[in-house]
Amino acid sequence: MTSLLPLDPVFQLVLEVPTRTPSPDLPRRLTGLFKELALPEPARPVEDIEDQIWALWGSHEDRLAEETMMAAIEAMGSGSLKTARPLLDHLVAQHPGWAEAWNKRATLASIEKRDADSLLDIAQTLRLEPRHFGAIAGFGNICLRNGHLNEARAAFQIALAINPHMDDLRDMLENLSPHHLMLH
């Protein structure tokens, strides 16, 4: 089963995250927010910084696209996955440069345990927005689910380098102690 996953090319993208440049189409304000987020103790609540990042990722100049994204998020939140899927398919087709559309579709695929599809969408998310700590954490979770502990550990470390305030990831990383890791 795991041999069918496109894990290696996505893992390579995750490893390259620190050297990759975000899409120039992303809001410039994100750069300052990521610098602030990386501080051990930011001047304002971490949740506020994260919320601003997610809001910028989720925003789009096309109002209909934003409304479609909100409808997809609401459908996912209510468990109406079959409703969310065509909405997200439409968004990535109409707006292929929108990293968050790819990320939300990756999230949906992961929820549905369509890991190969999720990995492909995570890869596109990271090509557009290499700082996407949510997509990197999602990659790590897929790795965990499929027994790729080394890759999960590396992904969680990289996500924490971008957002050191993700306590749940820090806990997961601690549980992946070196004596549990296996080479593939």
PDB file of C-alpha atoms in Angstrom:
ATOM      1  CA  MET A   1       0.000   0.000   0.000  1.00  0.00           C
ATOM      2  CA  THR A   2       2.659   2.575   0.967  1.00  0.00           C
ATOM      3  CA  SER A   3       4.661   1.900  -2.199  1.00  0.00           C
ATOM      4  CA  LEU A   4       1.844   3.529  -4.195  1.00  0.00           C
ATOM      5  CA  LEU A   5       2.169   6.800  -2.290  1.00  0.00           C
ATOM      6  CA  PRO A   6       4.063   9.615  -4.044  1.00  0.00           C
ATOM      7  CA  LEU A   7       5.944  10.164  -0.787  1.00  0.00           C
ATOM      8  CA  ASP A   8       9.502  10.794  -1.979  1.00  0.00           C
ATOM      9  CA  PRO A   9       8.885  13.810  -4.255  1.00  0.00           C
ATOM     10  CA  VAL A  10       6.710  15.476  -1.615  1.00  0.00           C
ATOM     11  CA  PHE A  11       9.265  14.697   1.083  1.00  0.00           C
ATOM     12  CA  GLN A  12      11.911  16.330  -1.110  1.00  0.00           C
ATOM     13  CA  LEU A  13       9.745  19.471  -1.320  1.00  0.00           C
ATOM     14  CA  VAL A  14       9.330  19.454   2.466  1.00  0.00           C
ATOM     15  CA  LEU A  15      13.097  19.186   2.924  1.00  0.00           C
ATOM     16  CA  GLU A  16      13.630  22.094   0.511  1.00  0.00           C
ATOM     17  CA  VAL A  17      11.140  24.350   2.310  1.00  0.00           C
ATOM     18  CA  PRO A  18      13.806  26.501   4.021  1.00  0.00           C
ATOM     19  CA  THR A  19      15.395  27.369   0.658  1.00  0.00           C
ATOM     20  CA  ARG A  20      12.220  27.879  -1.399  1.00  0.00           C
ATOM     21  CA  THR A  21      10.673  31.254  -2.200  1.00  0.00           C
ATOM     22  CA  PRO A  22       6.927  31.788  -1.798  1.00  0.00           C
ATOM     23  CA  SER A  23       4.831  32.670  -4.832  1.00  0.00           C
ATOM     24  CA  PRO A  24       5.018  36.401  -5.587  1.00  0.00           C
ATOM     25  CA  ASP A  25       1.206  36.355  -5.722  1.00  0.00           C
ATOM     26  CA  LEU A  26       0.995  35.856  -1.949  1.00  0.00           C
ATOM     27  CA  PRO A  27       0.312  38.926   0.213  1.00  0.00           C
ATOM     28  CA  ARG A  28       3.557  40.635   1.248  1.00  0.00           C
ATOM     29  CA  ARG A  29       2.236  41.035   4.786  1.00  0.00           C
ATOM     30  CA  LEU A  30       2.839  37.317   5.317  1.00  0.00           C
ATOM     31  CA  THR A  31       6.612  37.824   5.496  1.00  0.00           C
ATOM     32  CA  GLY A  32       6.358  40.032   8.569  1.00  0.00           C
ATOM     33  CA  LEU A  33       3.804  37.747  10.181  1.00  0.00           C
ATOM     34  CA  PHE A  34       6.082  34.729   9.731  1.00  0.00           C
ATOM     35  CA  LYS A  35       9.008  36.645  11.280  1.00  0.00           C
ATOM     36  CA  GLU A  36       6.800  37.535  14.221  1.00  0.00           C
ATOM     37  CA  LEU A  37       5.509  33.958  14.516  1.00  0.00           C
ATOM     38  CA  ALA A  38       9.066  32.578  14.621  1.00  0.00           C
ATOM     39  CA  LEU A  39       9.889  34.579  17.770  1.00  0.00           C
ATOM     40  CA  PRO A  40      10.037  32.482  20.951  1.00  0.00           C
ATOM     41  CA  GLU A  41       7.758  35.007  22.689  1.00  0.00           C
ATOM     42  CA  PRO A  42       5.988  37.354  20.264  1.00  0.00           C
ATOM     43  CA  ALA A  43       4.717  40.684  21.598  1.00  0.00           C
ATOM     44  CA  ARG A  44       1.117  39.704  20.899  1.00  0.00           C
ATOM     45  CA  PRO A  45      -0.745  36.403  21.261  1.00  0.00           C
ATOM     46  CA  VAL A  46       0.443  33.652  18.916  1.00  0.00           C
ATOM     47  CA  GLU A  47      -3.188  32.822  18.102  1.00  0.00           C
ATOM     48  CA  ASP A  48      -3.676  36.336  16.681  1.00  0.00           C
ATOM     49  CA  ILE A  49      -0.652  35.954  14.403  1.00  0.00           C
ATOM     50  CA  GLU A  50      -1.746  32.491  13.261  1.00  0.00           C
ATOM     51  CA  ASP A  51      -5.291  33.750  12.633  1.00  0.00           C
ATOM     52  CA  GLN A  52      -3.950  36.571  10.452  1.00  0.00           C
ATOM     53  CA  ILE A  53      -1.799  34.143   8.459  1.00  0.00           C
ATOM     54  CA  TRP A  54      -4.734  31.771   7.909  1.00  0.00           C
ATOM     55  CA  ALA A  55      -6.978  34.726   6.965  1.00  0.00           C
ATOM     56  CA  LEU A  56      -4.474  35.930   4.365  1.00  0.00           C
ATOM     57  CA  TRP A  57      -4.019  32.409   3.005  1.00  0.00           C
ATOM     58  CA  GLY A  58      -7.787  32.037   2.754  1.00  0.00           C
ATOM     59  CA  SER A  59      -8.403  35.395   1.128  1.00  0.00           C
ATOM     60  CA  HIS A  60      -8.706  35.879  -2.606  1.00  0.00           C
ATOM     61  CA  GLU A  61      -9.293  38.886  -4.836  1.00  0.00           C
ATOM     62  CA  ASP A  62     -12.220  37.050  -6.430  1.00  0.00           C
ATOM     63  CA  ARG A  63     -15.158  37.366  -4.025  1.00  0.00           C
ATOM     64  CA  LEU A  64     -16.944  34.353  -5.534  1.00  0.00           C
ATOM     65  CA  ALA A  65     -13.814  32.253  -4.982  1.00  0.00           C
ATOM     66  CA  GLU A  66     -13.744  33.304  -1.319  1.00  0.00           C
ATOM     67  CA  GLU A  67     -17.427  32.457  -0.943  1.00  0.00           C
ATOM     68  CA  THR A  68     -16.834  29.070  -2.550  1.00  0.00           C
ATOM     69  CA  MET A  69     -13.933  28.449  -0.163  1.00  0.00           C
ATOM     70  CA  MET A  70     -16.124  29.344   2.814  1.00  0.00           C
ATOM     71  CA  ALA A  71     -18.841  26.986   1.570  1.00  0.00           C
ATOM     72  CA  ALA A  72     -16.280  24.176   1.217  1.00  0.00           C
ATOM     73  CA  ILE A  73     -14.911  24.814   4.713  1.00  0.00           C
ATOM     74  CA  GLU A  74     -18.428  24.832   6.160  1.00  0.00           C
ATOM     75  CA  ALA A  75     -19.262  21.603   4.327  1.00  0.00           C
ATOM     76  CA  MET A  76     -16.102  19.942   5.656  1.00  0.00           C
ATOM     77  CA  GLY A  77     -16.846  21.198   9.161  1.00  0.00           C
ATOM     78  CA  SER A  78     -20.342  19.731   9.071  1.00  0.00           C
ATOM     79  CA  GLY A  79     -19.138  16.410   7.660  1.00  0.00           C
ATOM     80  CA  SER A  80     -20.622  17.004   4.196  1.00  0.00           C
ATOM     81  CA  LEU A  81     -17.467  15.832   2.461  1.00  0.00           C
ATOM     82  CA  LYS A  82     -19.257  14.987  -0.792  1.00  0.00           C
ATOM     83  CA  THR A  83     -20.420  18.597  -0.973  1.00  0.00           C
ATOM     84  CA  ALA A  84     -16.962  20.004  -0.270  1.00  0.00           C
ATOM     85  CA  ARG A  85     -15.097  17.969  -2.867  1.00  0.00           C
ATOM     86  CA  PRO A  86     -16.553  19.478  -6.082  1.00  0.00           C
ATOM     87  CA  LEU A  87     -16.239  22.964  -4.589  1.00  0.00           C
ATOM     88  CA  LEU A  88     -12.537  22.462  -3.920  1.00  0.00           C
ATOM     89  CA  ASP A  89     -12.013  20.770  -7.299  1.00  0.00           C
ATOM     90  CA  HIS A  90     -13.572  23.848  -8.901  1.00  0.00           C
ATOM     91  CA  LEU A  91     -11.341  26.221  -6.904  1.00  0.00           C
ATOM     92  CA  VAL A  92      -8.056  24.538  -7.847  1.00  0.00           C
ATOM     93  CA  ALA A  93      -9.169  24.369 -11.496  1.00  0.00           C
ATOM     94  CA  GLN A  94     -10.211  28.026 -11.621  1.00  0.00           C
ATOM     95  CA  HIS A  95      -7.468  29.406  -9.362  1.00  0.00           C
ATOM     96  CA  PRO A  96      -4.412  27.117  -9.674  1.00  0.00           C
ATOM     97  CA  GLY A  97      -2.174  29.731  -8.041  1.00  0.00           C
ATOM     98  CA  TRP A  98      -4.194  29.793  -4.812  1.00  0.00           C
ATOM     99  CA  ALA A  99      -2.175  27.743  -2.334  1.00  0.00           C
ATOM    100  CA  GLU A 100      -4.962  27.522   0.226  1.00  0.00           C
ATOM    101  CA  ALA A 101      -7.364  25.965  -2.285  1.00  0.00           C
ATOM    102  CA  TRP A 102      -4.824  23.174  -2.803  1.00  0.00           C
ATOM    103  CA  ASN A 103      -4.274  22.864   0.947  1.00  0.00           C
ATOM    104  CA  LYS A 104      -7.973  22.567   1.745  1.00  0.00           C
ATOM    105  CA  ARG A 105      -8.380  19.935  -0.960  1.00  0.00           C
ATOM    106  CA  ALA A 106      -5.372  18.088   0.514  1.00  0.00           C
ATOM    107  CA  THR A 107      -7.037  18.234   3.928  1.00  0.00           C
ATOM    108  CA  LEU A 108     -10.266  16.828   2.529  1.00  0.00           C
ATOM    109  CA  ALA A 109      -8.396  13.992   0.782  1.00  0.00           C
ATOM    110  CA  SER A 110      -6.568  13.197   4.015  1.00  0.00           C
ATOM    111  CA  ILE A 111      -9.836  13.086   5.968  1.00  0.00           C
ATOM    112  CA  GLU A 112     -11.174  10.701   3.328  1.00  0.00           C
ATOM    113  CA  LYS A 113      -7.964   8.639   3.641  1.00  0.00           C
ATOM    114  CA  ARG A 114      -7.095   9.294  -0.007  1.00  0.00           C
ATOM    115  CA  ASP A 115      -3.461   9.797   0.969  1.00  0.00           C
ATOM    116  CA  ALA A 116      -1.961   9.722  -2.544  1.00  0.00           C
ATOM    117  CA  ASP A 117      -4.339  12.515  -3.654  1.00  0.00           C
ATOM    118  CA  SER A 118      -3.620  14.463  -0.491  1.00  0.00           C
ATOM    119  CA  LEU A 119       0.136  14.227  -1.047  1.00  0.00           C
ATOM    120  CA  LEU A 120      -0.171  15.570  -4.593  1.00  0.00           C
ATOM    121  CA  ASP A 121      -2.164  18.557  -3.331  1.00  0.00           C
ATOM    122  CA  ILE A 122       0.265  19.123  -0.452  1.00  0.00           C
ATOM    123  CA  ALA A 123       3.073  19.236  -3.011  1.00  0.00           C
ATOM    124  CA  GLN A 124       1.257  21.922  -5.007  1.00  0.00           C
ATOM    125  CA  THR A 125       0.530  23.868  -1.823  1.00  0.00           C
ATOM    126  CA  LEU A 126       4.224  23.844  -0.916  1.00  0.00           C
ATOM    127  CA  ARG A 127       5.308  24.839  -4.425  1.00  0.00           C
ATOM    128  CA  LEU A 128       3.196  27.974  -4.024  1.00  0.00           C
ATOM    129  CA  GLU A 129       3.634  28.578  -0.278  1.00  0.00           C
ATOM    130  CA  PRO A 130       6.643  26.753   1.192  1.00  0.00           C
ATOM    131  CA  ARG A 131       5.954  28.278   4.629  1.00  0.00           C
ATOM    132  CA  HIS A 132       2.617  26.452   4.896  1.00  0.00           C
ATOM    133  CA  PHE A 133       3.121  24.822   8.286  1.00  0.00           C
ATOM    134  CA  GLY A 134      -0.355  23.270   8.068  1.00  0.00           C
ATOM    135  CA  ALA A 135       0.457  21.445   4.827  1.00  0.00           C
ATOM    136  CA  ILE A 136       3.812  20.299   6.202  1.00  0.00           C
ATOM    137  CA  ALA A 137       2.129  18.986   9.361  1.00  0.00           C
ATOM    138  CA  GLY A 138      -0.473  17.273   7.166  1.00  0.00           C
ATOM    139  CA  PHE A 139       2.340  15.561   5.257  1.00  0.00           C
ATOM    140  CA  GLY A 140       3.800  14.419   8.584  1.00  0.00           C
ATOM    141  CA  ASN A 141       0.465  12.991   9.676  1.00  0.00           C
ATOM    142  CA  ILE A 142       0.100  11.046   6.431  1.00  0.00           C
ATOM    143  CA  CYS A 143       3.622   9.713   6.943  1.00  0.00           C
ATOM    144  CA  LEU A 144       2.698   8.615  10.470  1.00  0.00           C
ATOM    145  CA  ARG A 145      -0.481   6.921   9.274  1.00  0.00           C
ATOM    146  CA  ASN A 146       1.554   4.953   6.724  1.00  0.00           C
ATOM    147  CA  GLY A 147       4.443   4.004   9.011  1.00  0.00           C
ATOM    148  CA  HIS A 148       7.044   6.428   7.630  1.00  0.00           C
ATOM    149  CA  LEU A 149       8.268   7.654  11.005  1.00  0.00           C
ATOM    150  CA  ASN A 150      11.540   9.252   9.858  1.00  0.00           C
ATOM    151  CA  GLU A 151       9.725  11.368   7.298  1.00  0.00           C
ATOM    152  CA  ALA A 152       7.050  12.321   9.839  1.00  0.00           C
ATOM    153  CA  ARG A 153       9.680  13.392  12.316  1.00  0.00           C
ATOM    154  CA  ALA A 154      11.508  15.519   9.746  1.00  0.00           C
ATOM    155  CA  ALA A 155       8.254  17.140   8.612  1.00  0.00           C
ATOM    156  CA  PHE A 156       7.235  17.995  12.164  1.00  0.00           C
ATOM    157  CA  GLN A 157      10.671  19.515  12.824  1.00  0.00           C
ATOM    158  CA  ILE A 158      10.403  21.662   9.692  1.00  0.00           C
ATOM    159  CA  ALA A 159       6.857  22.770  10.548  1.00  0.00           C
ATOM    160  CA  LEU A 160       8.045  23.706  14.040  1.00  0.00           C
ATOM    161  CA  ALA A 161      10.927  25.716  12.581  1.00  0.00           C
ATOM    162  CA  ILE A 162       8.307  27.832  10.790  1.00  0.00           C
ATOM    163  CA  ASN A 163       5.780  27.899  13.642  1.00  0.00           C
ATOM    164  CA  PRO A 164       7.444  26.942  16.934  1.00  0.00           C
ATOM    165  CA  HIS A 165       4.150  27.369  18.784  1.00  0.00           C
ATOM    166  CA  MET A 166       2.449  24.200  17.534  1.00  0.00           C
ATOM    167  CA  ASP A 167       2.448  22.346  20.839  1.00  0.00           C
ATOM    168  CA  ASP A 168       0.556  19.339  19.476  1.00  0.00           C
ATOM    169  CA  LEU A 169       3.318  18.780  16.917  1.00  0.00           C
ATOM    170  CA  ARG A 170       5.982  19.192  19.568  1.00  0.00           C
ATOM    171  CA  ASP A 171       4.243  16.475  21.612  1.00  0.00           C
ATOM    172  CA  MET A 172       4.004  14.192  18.582  1.00  0.00           C
ATOM    173  CA  LEU A 173       7.679  14.746  17.867  1.00  0.00           C
ATOM    174  CA  GLU A 174       8.607  13.818  21.416  1.00  0.00           C
ATOM    175  CA  ASN A 175       6.639  10.593  20.990  1.00  0.00           C
ATOM    176  CA  LEU A 176       8.718   9.805  17.900  1.00  0.00           C
ATOM    177  CA  SER A 177      11.862   9.301  19.919  1.00  0.00           C
ATOM    178  CA  PRO A 178      14.922   8.013  18.023  1.00  0.00           C
ATOM    179  CA  HIS A 179      14.594   4.468  19.335  1.00  0.00           C
ATOM    180  CA  HIS A 180      11.197   4.201  17.586  1.00  0.00           C
ATOM    181  CA  LEU A 181      12.484   5.326  14.204  1.00  0.00           C
ATOM    182  CA  MET A 182      13.107   2.808  11.462  1.00  0.00           C
ATOM    183  CA  LEU A 183      14.946   3.111   8.173  1.00  0.00           C
ATOM    184  CA  HIS A 184      12.970   2.316   5.041  1.00  0.00           C
TER     185      HIS A 184
END
